[in-house]
């Protein structure tokens, strides 16, 4: 038992603690100078400047969202994206490099982005870089890692010629070897370019308006074939691969198979692949258009089986805050892909995980925080309720019901893929480095309080 003086805290939160490996139905977390100083299995009467008792609500480590696009549409920005994160219990984001103003693939672009993070962020932000295809990019990799890039991302699919181009296989293998030297993780958008391109051209030209054609244009094999290819290409390079927004159980199995052979690969899934299906597109159309697309119920069930088995390393929102007018075209193929999600990540996932799928709350914590921190070199500061780590907490009432309304969320997008969904689980409090930044209805945070996080790997 620590001496009472060692427990003097700026903030004490009493509630149902859920850590990566334990639950304390009536425990207490104490934070001083921004860091956790104690995790207690019973409440203490040691002094604390501020003491919050949340009753039976869950007190968990702040969520780490490894996949956020604050600047793919400039009308969002780091400010609105991280405001939305704070209101959703997300205390760390990893910010993507595919910005409307141009990709982050040079040290100068990276440094401009860091300045922006330091001016605008409400929560802590680690920053991705990407690699310019065509040969020039490889020479930038070491400098970008040195400048603080937490990880890199490339795509096997040609999403956008300027913002998000494809890296061909011959270059990928060189990129892998160069990134392996930095120790950083390389995240991959894995879809087979040739098959998708041909199918999109064919189905778009048909003139048919069924929104499910988007799913038909990108069948599961386009993901699994790309994942298998990338795993094989990376195999002897030593690169630490991470597969973004995986939508098929088979892709998770492929990663597992390589992992069992020693490959340091990790995999993320998204709340939409865990809760929605292609059939939902009949009703919701382009609001649910995303890449890869929504799948069928069997895929959703398969992802949950693997979640339960501990095979998923991260839940990512893939927050893409397009304005409404990017989603209002009649033909599904003429609409933007993706949607806002950083604020709904935890409640939507927790609602399905805890109530419908009966997932162990500790596994939810591991998948929303602990394993994510480990995968991205942030475990020295983030990812669990443990003394010495940053005082990043989220309080979730797992029983409070609400209906998602994108107009009430804090992104500038003003809509949500989950609009109208009844969710059980509400974020009552978000604490970042010991500061209450969200109290369940109001933000208590200023732009610029968030810190830039360098990876520790
Ligand atoms: Zn994305």
PDB file of C-alpha atoms and ligand atoms in Angstrom, residues 67 69 96 153 245 318, ligand 1:
ATOM      1  CA  UNK A  67      -7.043   6.343 -38.373  1.00  0.00           C
ATOM      2  CA  UNK A  69      -8.384  12.211 -41.651  1.00  0.00           C
ATOM      3  CA  UNK A  96      -3.528  10.537 -41.754  1.00  0.00           C
ATOM      4  CA  UNK A 153       0.855   4.741 -44.938  1.00  0.00           C
ATOM      5  CA  UNK A 245      -9.936  -0.796 -42.130  1.00  0.00           C
ATOM      6  CA  UNK A 318     -11.422   6.097 -40.537  1.00  0.00           C
TER       7      UNK A 318
HETATM    8 ZN1  LIG B   1      -8.760   6.207 -44.290  1.00  0.00          ZN
END
